[in-house]
Coordinates of C-alpha atoms in Angstrom, one line a residue:
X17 CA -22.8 -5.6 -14.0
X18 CA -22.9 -4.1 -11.0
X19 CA -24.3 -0.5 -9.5
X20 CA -22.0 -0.2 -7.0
X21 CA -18.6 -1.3 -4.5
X22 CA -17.0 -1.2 -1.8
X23 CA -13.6 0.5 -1.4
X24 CA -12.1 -0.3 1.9
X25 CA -8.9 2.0 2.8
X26 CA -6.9 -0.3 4.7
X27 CA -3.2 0.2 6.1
X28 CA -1.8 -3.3 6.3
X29 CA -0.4 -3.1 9.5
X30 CA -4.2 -2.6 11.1
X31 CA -4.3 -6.0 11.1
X32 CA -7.2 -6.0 13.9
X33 CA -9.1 -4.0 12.0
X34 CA -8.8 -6.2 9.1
X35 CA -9.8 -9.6 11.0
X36 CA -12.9 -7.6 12.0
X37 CA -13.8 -6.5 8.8
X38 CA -13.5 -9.9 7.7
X39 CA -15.7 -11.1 10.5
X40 CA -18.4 -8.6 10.5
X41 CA -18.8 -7.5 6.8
X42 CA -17.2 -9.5 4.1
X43 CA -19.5 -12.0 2.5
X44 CA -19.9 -13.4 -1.0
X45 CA -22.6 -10.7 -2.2
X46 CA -20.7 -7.8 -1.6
X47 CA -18.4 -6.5 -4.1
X48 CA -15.3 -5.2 -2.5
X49 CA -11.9 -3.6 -3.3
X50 CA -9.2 -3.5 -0.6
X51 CA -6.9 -0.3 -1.5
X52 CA -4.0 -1.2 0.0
X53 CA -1.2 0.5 -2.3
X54 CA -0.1 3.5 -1.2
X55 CA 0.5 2.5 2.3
X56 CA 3.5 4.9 4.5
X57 CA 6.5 2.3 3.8
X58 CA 5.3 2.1 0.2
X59 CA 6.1 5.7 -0.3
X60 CA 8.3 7.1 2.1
X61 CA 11.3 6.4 -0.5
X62 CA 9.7 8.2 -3.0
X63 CA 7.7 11.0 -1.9
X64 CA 9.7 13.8 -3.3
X65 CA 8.0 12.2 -6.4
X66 CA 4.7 12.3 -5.0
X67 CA 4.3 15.2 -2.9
X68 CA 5.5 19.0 -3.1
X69 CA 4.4 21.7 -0.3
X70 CA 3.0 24.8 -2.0
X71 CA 1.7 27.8 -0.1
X72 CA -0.6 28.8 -3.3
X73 CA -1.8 25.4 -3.9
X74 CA -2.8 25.1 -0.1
X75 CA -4.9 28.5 0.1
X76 CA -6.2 27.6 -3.4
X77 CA -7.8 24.4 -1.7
X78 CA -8.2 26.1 2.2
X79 CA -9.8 29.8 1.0
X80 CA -12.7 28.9 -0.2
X81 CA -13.8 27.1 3.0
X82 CA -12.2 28.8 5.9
X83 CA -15.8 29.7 6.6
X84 CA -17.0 26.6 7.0
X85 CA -13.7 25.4 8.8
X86 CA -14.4 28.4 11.4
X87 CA -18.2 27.9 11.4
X88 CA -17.5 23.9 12.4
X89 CA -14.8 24.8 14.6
X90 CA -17.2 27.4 16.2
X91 CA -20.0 24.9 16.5
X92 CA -18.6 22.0 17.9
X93 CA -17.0 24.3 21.6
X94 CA -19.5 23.4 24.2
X95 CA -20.7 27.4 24.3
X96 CA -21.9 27.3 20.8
X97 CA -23.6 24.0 20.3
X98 CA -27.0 25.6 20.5
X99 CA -26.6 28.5 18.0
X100 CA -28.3 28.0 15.0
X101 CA -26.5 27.4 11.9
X102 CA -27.0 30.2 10.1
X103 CA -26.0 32.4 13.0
X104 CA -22.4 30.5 13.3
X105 CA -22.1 30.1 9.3
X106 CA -22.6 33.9 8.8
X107 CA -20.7 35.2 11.8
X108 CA -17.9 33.1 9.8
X109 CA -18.0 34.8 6.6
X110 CA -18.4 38.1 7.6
X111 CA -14.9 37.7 9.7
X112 CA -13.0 36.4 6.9
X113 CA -14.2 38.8 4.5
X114 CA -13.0 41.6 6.3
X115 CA -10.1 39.8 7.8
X116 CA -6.6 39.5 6.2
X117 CA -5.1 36.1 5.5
X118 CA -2.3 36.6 8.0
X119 CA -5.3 37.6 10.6
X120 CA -7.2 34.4 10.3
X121 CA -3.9 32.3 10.3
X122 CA -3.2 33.4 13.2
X123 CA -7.0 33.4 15.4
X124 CA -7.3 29.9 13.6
X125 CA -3.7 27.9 13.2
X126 CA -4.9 25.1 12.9
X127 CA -5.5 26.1 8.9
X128 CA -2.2 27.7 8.5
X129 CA -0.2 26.4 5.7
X130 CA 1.7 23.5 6.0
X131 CA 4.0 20.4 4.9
X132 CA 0.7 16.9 4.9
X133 CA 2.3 14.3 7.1
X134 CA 3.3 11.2 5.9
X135 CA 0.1 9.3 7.0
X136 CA -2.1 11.9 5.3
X137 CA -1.0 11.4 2.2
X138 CA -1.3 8.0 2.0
X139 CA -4.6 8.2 3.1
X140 CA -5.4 11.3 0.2
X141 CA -3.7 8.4 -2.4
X142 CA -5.4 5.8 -1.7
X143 CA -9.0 7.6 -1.7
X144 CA -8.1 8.8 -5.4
X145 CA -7.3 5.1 -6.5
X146 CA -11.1 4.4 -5.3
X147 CA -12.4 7.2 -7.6
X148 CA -10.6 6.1 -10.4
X149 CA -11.6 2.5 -9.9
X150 CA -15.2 3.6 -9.8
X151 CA -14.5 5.2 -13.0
X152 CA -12.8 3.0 -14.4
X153 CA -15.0 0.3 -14.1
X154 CA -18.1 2.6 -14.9
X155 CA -20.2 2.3 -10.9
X156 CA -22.7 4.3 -10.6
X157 CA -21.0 5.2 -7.5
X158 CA -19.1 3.7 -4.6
X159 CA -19.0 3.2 -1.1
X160 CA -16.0 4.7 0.6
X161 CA -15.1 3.1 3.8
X162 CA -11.5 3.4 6.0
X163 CA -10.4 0.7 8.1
X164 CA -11.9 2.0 11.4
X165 CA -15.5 2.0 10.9
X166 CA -17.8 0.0 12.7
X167 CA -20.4 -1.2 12.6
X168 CA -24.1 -1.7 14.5
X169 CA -26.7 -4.4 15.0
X170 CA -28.3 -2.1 12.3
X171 CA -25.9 -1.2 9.8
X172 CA -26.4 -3.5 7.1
X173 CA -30.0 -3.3 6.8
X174 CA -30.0 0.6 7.1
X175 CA -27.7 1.0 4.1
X176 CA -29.8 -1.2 2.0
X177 CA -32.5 1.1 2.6
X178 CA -31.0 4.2 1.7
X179 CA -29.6 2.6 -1.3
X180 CA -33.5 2.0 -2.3
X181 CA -34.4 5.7 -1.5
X182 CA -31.6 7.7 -2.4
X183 CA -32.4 10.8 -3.8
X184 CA -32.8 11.1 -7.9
X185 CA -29.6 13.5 -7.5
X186 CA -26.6 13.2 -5.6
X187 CA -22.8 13.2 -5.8
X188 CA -21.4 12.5 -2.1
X189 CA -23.7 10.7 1.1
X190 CA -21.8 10.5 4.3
X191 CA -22.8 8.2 6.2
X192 CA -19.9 7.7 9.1
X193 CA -20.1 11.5 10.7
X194 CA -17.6 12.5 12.8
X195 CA -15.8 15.7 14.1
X196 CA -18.9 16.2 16.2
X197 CA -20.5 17.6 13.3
X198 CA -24.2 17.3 12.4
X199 CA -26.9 18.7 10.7
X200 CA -28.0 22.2 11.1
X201 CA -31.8 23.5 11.8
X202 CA -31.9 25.1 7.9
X203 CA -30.5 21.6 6.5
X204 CA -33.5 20.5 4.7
X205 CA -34.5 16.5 5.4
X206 CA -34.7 14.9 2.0
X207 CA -35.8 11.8 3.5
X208 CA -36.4 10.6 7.2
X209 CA -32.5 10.8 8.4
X210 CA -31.0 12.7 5.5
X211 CA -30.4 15.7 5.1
X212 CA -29.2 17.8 2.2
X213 CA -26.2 20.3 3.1
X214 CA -25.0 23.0 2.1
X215 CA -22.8 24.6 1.4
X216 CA -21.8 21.1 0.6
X217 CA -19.1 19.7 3.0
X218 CA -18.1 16.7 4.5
X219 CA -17.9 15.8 8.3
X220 CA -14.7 13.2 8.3
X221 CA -13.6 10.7 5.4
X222 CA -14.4 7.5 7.5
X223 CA -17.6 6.3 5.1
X224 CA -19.6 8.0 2.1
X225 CA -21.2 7.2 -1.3
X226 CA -19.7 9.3 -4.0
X227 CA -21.2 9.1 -7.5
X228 CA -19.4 8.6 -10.8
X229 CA -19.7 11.8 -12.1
X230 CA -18.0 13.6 -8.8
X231 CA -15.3 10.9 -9.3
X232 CA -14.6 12.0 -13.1
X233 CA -14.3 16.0 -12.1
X234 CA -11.8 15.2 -9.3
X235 CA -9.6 12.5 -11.5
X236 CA -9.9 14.8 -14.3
X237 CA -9.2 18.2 -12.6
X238 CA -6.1 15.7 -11.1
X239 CA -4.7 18.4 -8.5
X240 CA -1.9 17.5 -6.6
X241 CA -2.2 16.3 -3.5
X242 CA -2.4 19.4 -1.0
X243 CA -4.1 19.2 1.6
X244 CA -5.9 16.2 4.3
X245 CA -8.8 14.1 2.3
X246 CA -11.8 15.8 3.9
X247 CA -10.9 18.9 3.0
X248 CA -9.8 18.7 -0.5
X249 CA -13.1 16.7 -0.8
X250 CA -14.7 19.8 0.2
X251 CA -12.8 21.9 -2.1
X252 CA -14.0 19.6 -4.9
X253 CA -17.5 20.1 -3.8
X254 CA -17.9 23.2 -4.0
X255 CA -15.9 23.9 -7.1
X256 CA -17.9 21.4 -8.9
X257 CA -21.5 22.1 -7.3
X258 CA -22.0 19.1 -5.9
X259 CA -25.1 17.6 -4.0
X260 CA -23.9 16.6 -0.7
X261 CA -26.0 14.6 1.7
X262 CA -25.3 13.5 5.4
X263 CA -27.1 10.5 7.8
X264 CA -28.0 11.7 10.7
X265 CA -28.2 8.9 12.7
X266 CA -24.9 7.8 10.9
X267 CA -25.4 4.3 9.4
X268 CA -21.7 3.3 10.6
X269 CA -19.8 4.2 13.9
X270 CA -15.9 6.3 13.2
X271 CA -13.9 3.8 15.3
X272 CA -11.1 6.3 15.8
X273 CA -12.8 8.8 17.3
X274 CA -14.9 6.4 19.5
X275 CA -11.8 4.9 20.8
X276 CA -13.1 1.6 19.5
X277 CA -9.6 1.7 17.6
X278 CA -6.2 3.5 18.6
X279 CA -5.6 6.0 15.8
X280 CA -2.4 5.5 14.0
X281 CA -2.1 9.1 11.8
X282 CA 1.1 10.1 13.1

């Protein structure tokens, strides 16, 4: 029985990007799952059945880490990417506890309520049809990896050593970065290159181990899809305490937002 799989989130129109994954990674001793359901065709016909826009269910997901959305935000403009963590993370909450909703909407629209586009919530469906596989089939915990990663001369052999020294406890890893978003100088470093985080939060959606037991909550608190992956994952992190880790150097490149690959969310 095995530990562990793969779950690649693939939309079959990449078709590059699924000649290269068969070139570069697939082999015989890796156990992998291609999620392919859920792709945009598939459910354009039926999304009234899939997806509703709700303004509560949005700030339900969104409140809790509009802080850390701001903070990020704040951290990654070129005049803030030396000011410690704390500094940034603070500034953050102390605005939007003494802001009003309406206030922070509109200094930050980017988080204003609104309908997920079409592409986004096939990506959101298909990442929850990995978590129940994993539970399913009773993993310890999966690999999560969309179509657009890539990888380096060093990729391979890097993950096989975290996955001999991860720590005792953990729910999510990411090891694919993105958003320009890295460790912090109070981030503690568990191990050389990884770093424990919190609050706990993810950078992108482009590759991370998640553990059974984080699987289980999310399946089982079974929230309608609301909001893009990354965030709902850190809405689920926080509500259910978990131990989030990032790499830092990131074992896999984001292809996307190298411009290795064209995006496609549109």
């Amino acid at each position: 029985m095995n530990d562990y799989a793969f779950f690649i989130m693939h939309y079959k129109k990449n078709v590059d990007r699924r000649n290269y994954i068969f070139d570069n990674f697939v082999t015989n001793d890796k156990l992998i799952y291609w999620i392919t359901d859920f792709d945009r065709e598939q459910i354009c016909h039926s999304l009234n059945n899939i997806y509703q826009f709700n303004e509560d269910n949005w700030y339900e997901i969104l409140r809790p880490q509009l802080a850390i959305l701001i903070a990020h935000r704040l951290g990654i403009d070129p005049q803030y990417q030396n000011t410690p963590w704390s500094y940034l993370i603070e500034g953050a909450e102390e605005y939007v506890k003494n802001s009003q909703i309406p206030k922070v909407m509109c200094d930050f629209p980017q988080y204003r309520p609104r309908n997920l586009r079409i592409f986004e919530i096939s990506i959101l469906l298909k990442h929850r049809a990995a978590y129940e596989k994993i539970v399913a089939n009773n993993y310890k915990f999966g690999i999560i990896l969309e179509d657009d990663f890539i990888l380096k001369d060093t990729s391979i052999t890097e993950l096989e050593t975290l996955l001999s020294n991860t720590p005792a406890d953990w729910d999510f890893i990411d090891i694919a970065g993105g958003a320009g978003l890295t460790p912090r100088e109070h981030d503690p470093e568990v191990i050389p290159g990884l770093f424990s985080i919190q609050p706990p939060r993810t950078r992108t959606a482009c590759g991370y181990l998640i553990s059974n037991r984080f699987c289980r909550e999310i399946i089982n608190l079974n929230t309608p899809p609301t909001a893009p992956c990354d965030w709902e994952l850190t809405y689920f992190m926080q509500r259910f305490h978990a131990k989030a880790f990032w790499l830092m150097p990131t074992i896999i490149i984001h292809g996307s937002e190298t411009k290795a690959y064209q995006s496609n969310n549109n």
